[in-house]
Amino acid sequence: MVDHDSDLRPILGDRTTKALASAFGIRTVEGALRHYPRRYFQRGELTDFAELAEGEDVTVMAEVKRVDTKLGRPRGSKRVRLTEVLIGDATGRGTLRATFFNQPWHVEKLKVGARGLFAGRVNSFRGTLQLVHPDYELLPRALIDADSLTEFASAIIPIYPATAKMPSWRIAAALELVLAGVDDLSDPVPEAVRRDHGLVDFAAAMRGIHTPRDHAQIAAAQHRLRWEEAFVLQAELLRRRAARRAGSAVPRKPSPGGLVAELDARLPFELTAGQLAVSEEIAADMAQPHPMLRLLQGDVGSGKTVVALRAMLATVDAGAQAALLAPTEVLAAQHHATVLDILGPLALKGQIMGDARGTAVVLLTGSLGARARRQALLAAASGEAGIVIGTHALMSEAVDFADLGLVVVDEQHRFGVDQRAALQAKAAGDSQPHTLVMTATPIPRTIAMTVFGDLDVSTLRERPAHRSATVTHVVPAVARPDFLERAWQRVREEVAAGHQVYVVCPRITEDDASDRPVPPGYPPAAVVDLAEFLRAGPLAGLRIQVMHGKLPPAEKDAAMAAFALGPSAPDGVDVLVSTTVVEVGVDVPGATLMIIIDADRFGVSSLHQLRGRVGRGDAGGLCLLVTSALPGTPPAERLAAVAATDDGFALSEIDLRNRREGDVLGANQSGRANSLRLLSVLTHGDLIAEARGVAEVILATDPGLRDHPALLSALDRLATTAAGDFLEKA
Ligand code: ADP
Ligand code: MG
C-alpha cells in the first residue's frame, strides 16, 4: 500500500529518486503526483521555435532537417568533431541547431525526417539559437508513418517542467510507475462534495492530468485539482480562524461619556454613515472575550484614521492601552500630531496643560533621543500612556505595555505578518490584544479571502462627501514641452493662492540613475538635482524644501512641519520636492497640487497613493504625471488609465491584472502561492467562493474533522510545507 507520504525509492529506484529530489525537491509520492505537466503536445504537433528564449530549459517536439559533421576548433581548444543537427519546428520556418562535440554516433540515430522530443538549455551562438548536447527521444518510425491513423494522431504527450538532467519524458516514465499505486491514496475532497459539484475523484484526476487520453480528460482533471486547491486552502484558513476565535482576549467595553464622546464633539466634521457602521463593527468585536482580527480597507482619503482613533479611545475608556503602528517615521509623527491636535489638553494627562480626564499620547520611533525614549518606554510600561504611536520600533523587545488592549496597524501592505505577530505577543498573559489592520490598497473579495482568509473585513466605500476628487492629467514632457512649462506656472499660481505643492521624484540623486538617458529639455528626476534646477529656474523665488528618507529624522520632522505651515507663514515652505516618503498617509490639507516626475517609473497603486496626498482640504486637488514616454506607448497608456479614474478599487484591479500571481499574494505570501499550482486567485474567484462555502459547512458540523480523515491529513501536509509556515504566522 502506498500513501501520500510514501518514499519514492521502492517505486522508482535510487537514481531517479535522487534526480527528482535534486532537480525539484520532490521526495514523496504526493510530491511526484503534484508535479503537473506544463502543457501537452498532440503527437505530430511540433513546437513553434519563435517562443523559445535564451537561457530556458526546454523540451521541444521537432523534426530533423539536416545533419552535418565537420572538424572544428572551438575557442582555441583542441580539434573536435562537430555534429550539427538542424531541427525544424511546426511552422516550417523556425530552425534550431543541436550541436554535439565528439559524439559522432548521433548521426546514426538522427536521420533526416526523424521526429521526437529534444531537451536542453537554449543558448545562442553567433546569433543562432542552439541546444548543446540535447537529450532526445525519437518517436518510432512506424508511429510517424502512421501519422494519419486517428489513434496516433490523438495521442497526447505531457510536457513537464524539466531540467537538462531530468528531461520531460523521464519524468513521464517515472510518473507512470507512481500512478500504478494511485488507487490506494485517499481523496481529500469528500465523495458527497464531488458528487454535488461534478468533480472526478483523486485517482481519476491524477491519471487525467499525467496520462490523458483526450483533452476532455485533462480539463476534468484540472478543474477538480483546482477545486481541491481552493477547498484545502480555505479549510485550513477556516480552521485557523476558528482556533484564533477560540483564543481569549479581554472584552473592552468603554464606559459612556468618555474620550470617544469628547473626540466626536471636537471633530470639525460629521462622521459618515460608513465610518459609524465600521466603528460599530469594531466595538461589537472588542466586546467579545475573543480577539478581534479585522481588516479595514478603504480608498485613499476615505477617513480610516478617525475610525482607528475612535477605537483607540474606546480602549482607553475601557481602562486599557492602544498601540498604533505606522510604516514610516513621517507618518507616525503625523498621526501623533493629529491626535494631539484634535484632543488638545485631553492628550496631555500628566503635564501642566493636561486635563485629568484625558490620557497621555506618546510617540515612540527609532530616532528618539535616549531620554525621550526612556520616558516613552516608561509611560507605556506604567500604563500612563493610553495611546502609544510608533514605527517598527514599537516591536522591539524593550517595549512593554501595562495592559495592551488594541493594536492598530496602519497601511498594512507595508508590514509583514511577522511584525504583526510580534506586536500581538505583547499582550499580558495568555490573552491576546484585539487587532485592527488598515489598508488603502483595496483588494477584490476573493483575493482577500485567500490572502487574509482568517480576517474579518470591513470596507469604507465612500470618501467624506465634501471632498472634491483630485483631477489627474498626463504631461508628456518630451512631446509637449509647453505642457511642462504650464505645470511650473501652475505651481506659482497655487502658491500665490496660499496652497502648498508637492513635486515627487523617483530618486534622491542623479548618481543612482545613470541607466537612463535624459531627453533634452526634460527636468532632472532626482530630488536634490531637481530642487536645484527649480530654484535656479522655473520656480526661482519660491521656498523649496527637499525631503527624502536619507535626511536625519529631525530634519524630516522640521521639513514636514514647515511644509504644513505653508505659504502664509513666514517660515513656511511652499514646495516640497520629495521621494515617495510622502506616499502613505501624509495629510497636509492645504496641499492642492502634486507634480510627479518620471511618473511611468511608479506602479499604479503608488501613483494613486501619492496623488491622495493632495486635495485633502476643501480646495480640490490636481495631480500632473510628467513622463518622457511618448503618447500611445504602453507606459503612457498606463498613466492614462490612472488619470482616467479616481476609484482606488478599480485601479487595484488594473494593477493586479498587470502583475503575476506570486506578486499578487506578495512576498510574504509566497509560501501560500507555492501551494497553488493550478488555482489563480485572479481568475478563479467564483470557484474559491464556492469551495470556501463548502469548507465552511464541513467545519461547522465537524470542527475536528474526525469524520473527514483524508481532508485532515491533507491539511497536515499543507502545514508541513512553506505555505504552512506562512499560515502559522498570519
Ligand atoms: P485615509 O483613509 O487615507 O487614511 P484619512 O483618515 O487621512 O484618510 O482622512 C482623509 C482626510 O479626510 C483627513 O483630512 C480627515 O480629517 C478627513 N475626514 C475624515 N473623515 C471625515 C468626514 N467624515 N468628513 C469630512 N472630512 C473627513
Ligand atoms: Mg491613512
mmCIF file with all atom_site columns, N, CA and C and ligand atoms in Angstrom, residues 304-305 331 335 410-411 438 584-585 613 616, ligand 2:
data_model
loop_
_atom_site.group_PDB
_atom_site.id
_atom_site.type_symbol
_atom_site.label_atom_id
_atom_site.label_alt_id
_atom_site.label_comp_id
_atom_site.label_asym_id
_atom_site.label_entity_id
_atom_site.label_seq_id
_atom_site.pdbx_PDB_ins_code
_atom_site.Cartn_x
_atom_site.Cartn_y
_atom_site.Cartn_z
_atom_site.occupancy
_atom_site.B_iso_or_equiv
_atom_site.pdbx_formal_charge
_atom_site.auth_seq_id
_atom_site.auth_comp_id
_atom_site.auth_asym_id
_atom_site.auth_atom_id
_atom_site.pdbx_PDB_model_num
ATOM   1  N  N  . LYS A 1 304 ? -9.976 56.646 7.287  1.00 0.00 ? 304 LYS A N  1
ATOM   2  C  CA . LYS A 1 304 ? -9.753 55.496 8.165  1.00 0.00 ? 304 LYS A CA 1
ATOM   3  C  C  . LYS A 1 304 ? -9.190 55.933 9.519  1.00 0.00 ? 304 LYS A C  1
ATOM   4  N  N  . THR A 1 305 ? -8.359 57.009 9.487  1.00 0.00 ? 305 THR A N  1
ATOM   5  C  CA . THR A 1 305 ? -7.663 57.392 10.717 1.00 0.00 ? 305 THR A CA 1
ATOM   6  C  C  . THR A 1 305 ? -8.629 57.658 11.867 1.00 0.00 ? 305 THR A C  1
ATOM   7  N  N  . LEU A 1 331 ? 4.911  59.312 8.920  1.00 0.00 ? 331 LEU A N  1
ATOM   8  C  CA . LEU A 1 331 ? 3.506  59.035 9.175  1.00 0.00 ? 331 LEU A CA 1
ATOM   9  C  C  . LEU A 1 331 ? 3.219  58.879 10.672 1.00 0.00 ? 331 LEU A C  1
ATOM   10 N  N  . HIS A 1 335 ? 0.563  61.143 12.673 1.00 0.00 ? 335 HIS A N  1
ATOM   11 C  CA . HIS A 1 335 ? -0.553 60.620 13.464 1.00 0.00 ? 335 HIS A CA 1
ATOM   12 C  C  . HIS A 1 335 ? -0.514 61.199 14.875 1.00 0.00 ? 335 HIS A C  1
ATOM   13 N  N  . ASP A 1 410 ? -1.450 50.572 10.669 1.00 0.00 ? 410 ASP A N  1
ATOM   14 C  CA . ASP A 1 410 ? -1.847 51.416 9.542  1.00 0.00 ? 410 ASP A CA 1
ATOM   15 C  C  . ASP A 1 410 ? -1.067 50.997 8.305  1.00 0.00 ? 410 ASP A C  1
ATOM   16 N  N  . GLU A 1 411 ? -1.702 51.081 7.146  1.00 0.00 ? 411 GLU A N  1
ATOM   17 C  CA . GLU A 1 411 ? -1.056 50.740 5.872  1.00 0.00 ? 411 GLU A CA 1
ATOM   18 C  C  . GLU A 1 411 ? -0.417 49.365 5.927  1.00 0.00 ? 411 GLU A C  1
ATOM   19 N  N  . MET A 1 438 ? -5.260 48.258 8.796  1.00 0.00 ? 438 MET A N  1
ATOM   20 C  CA . MET A 1 438 ? -5.879 49.153 7.815  1.00 0.00 ? 438 MET A CA 1
ATOM   21 C  C  . MET A 1 438 ? -5.057 49.165 6.535  1.00 0.00 ? 438 MET A C  1
ATOM   22 N  N  . VAL A 1 584 ? 2.553  57.316 1.738  1.00 0.00 ? 584 VAL A N  1
ATOM   23 C  CA . VAL A 1 584 ? 1.460  56.796 2.550  1.00 0.00 ? 584 VAL A CA 1
ATOM   24 C  C  . VAL A 1 584 ? 0.981  57.778 3.602  1.00 0.00 ? 584 VAL A C  1
ATOM   25 N  N  . GLY A 1 585 ? -0.314 57.943 3.646  1.00 0.00 ? 585 GLY A N  1
ATOM   26 C  CA . GLY A 1 585 ? -0.966 58.569 4.786  1.00 0.00 ? 585 GLY A CA 1
ATOM   27 C  C  . GLY A 1 585 ? -0.780 60.057 5.030  1.00 0.00 ? 585 GLY A C  1
ATOM   28 N  N  . ARG A 1 613 ? -2.378 62.477 -1.597 1.00 0.00 ? 613 ARG A N  1
ATOM   29 C  CA . ARG A 1 613 ? -1.825 63.480 -0.673 1.00 0.00 ? 613 ARG A CA 1
ATOM   30 C  C  . ARG A 1 613 ? -2.373 64.866 -0.969 1.00 0.00 ? 613 ARG A C  1
ATOM   31 N  N  . ARG A 1 616 ? -6.882 67.214 -0.048 1.00 0.00 ? 616 ARG A N  1
ATOM   32 C  CA . ARG A 1 616 ? -7.427 66.697 1.210  1.00 0.00 ? 616 ARG A CA 1
ATOM   33 C  C  . ARG A 1 616 ? -8.233 67.756 1.938  1.00 0.00 ? 616 ARG A C  1
HETATM 34 MG MG . MG  B 2 .   ? -4.269 56.847 6.398  1.00 0.00 ? 2   MG  B MG 1
#
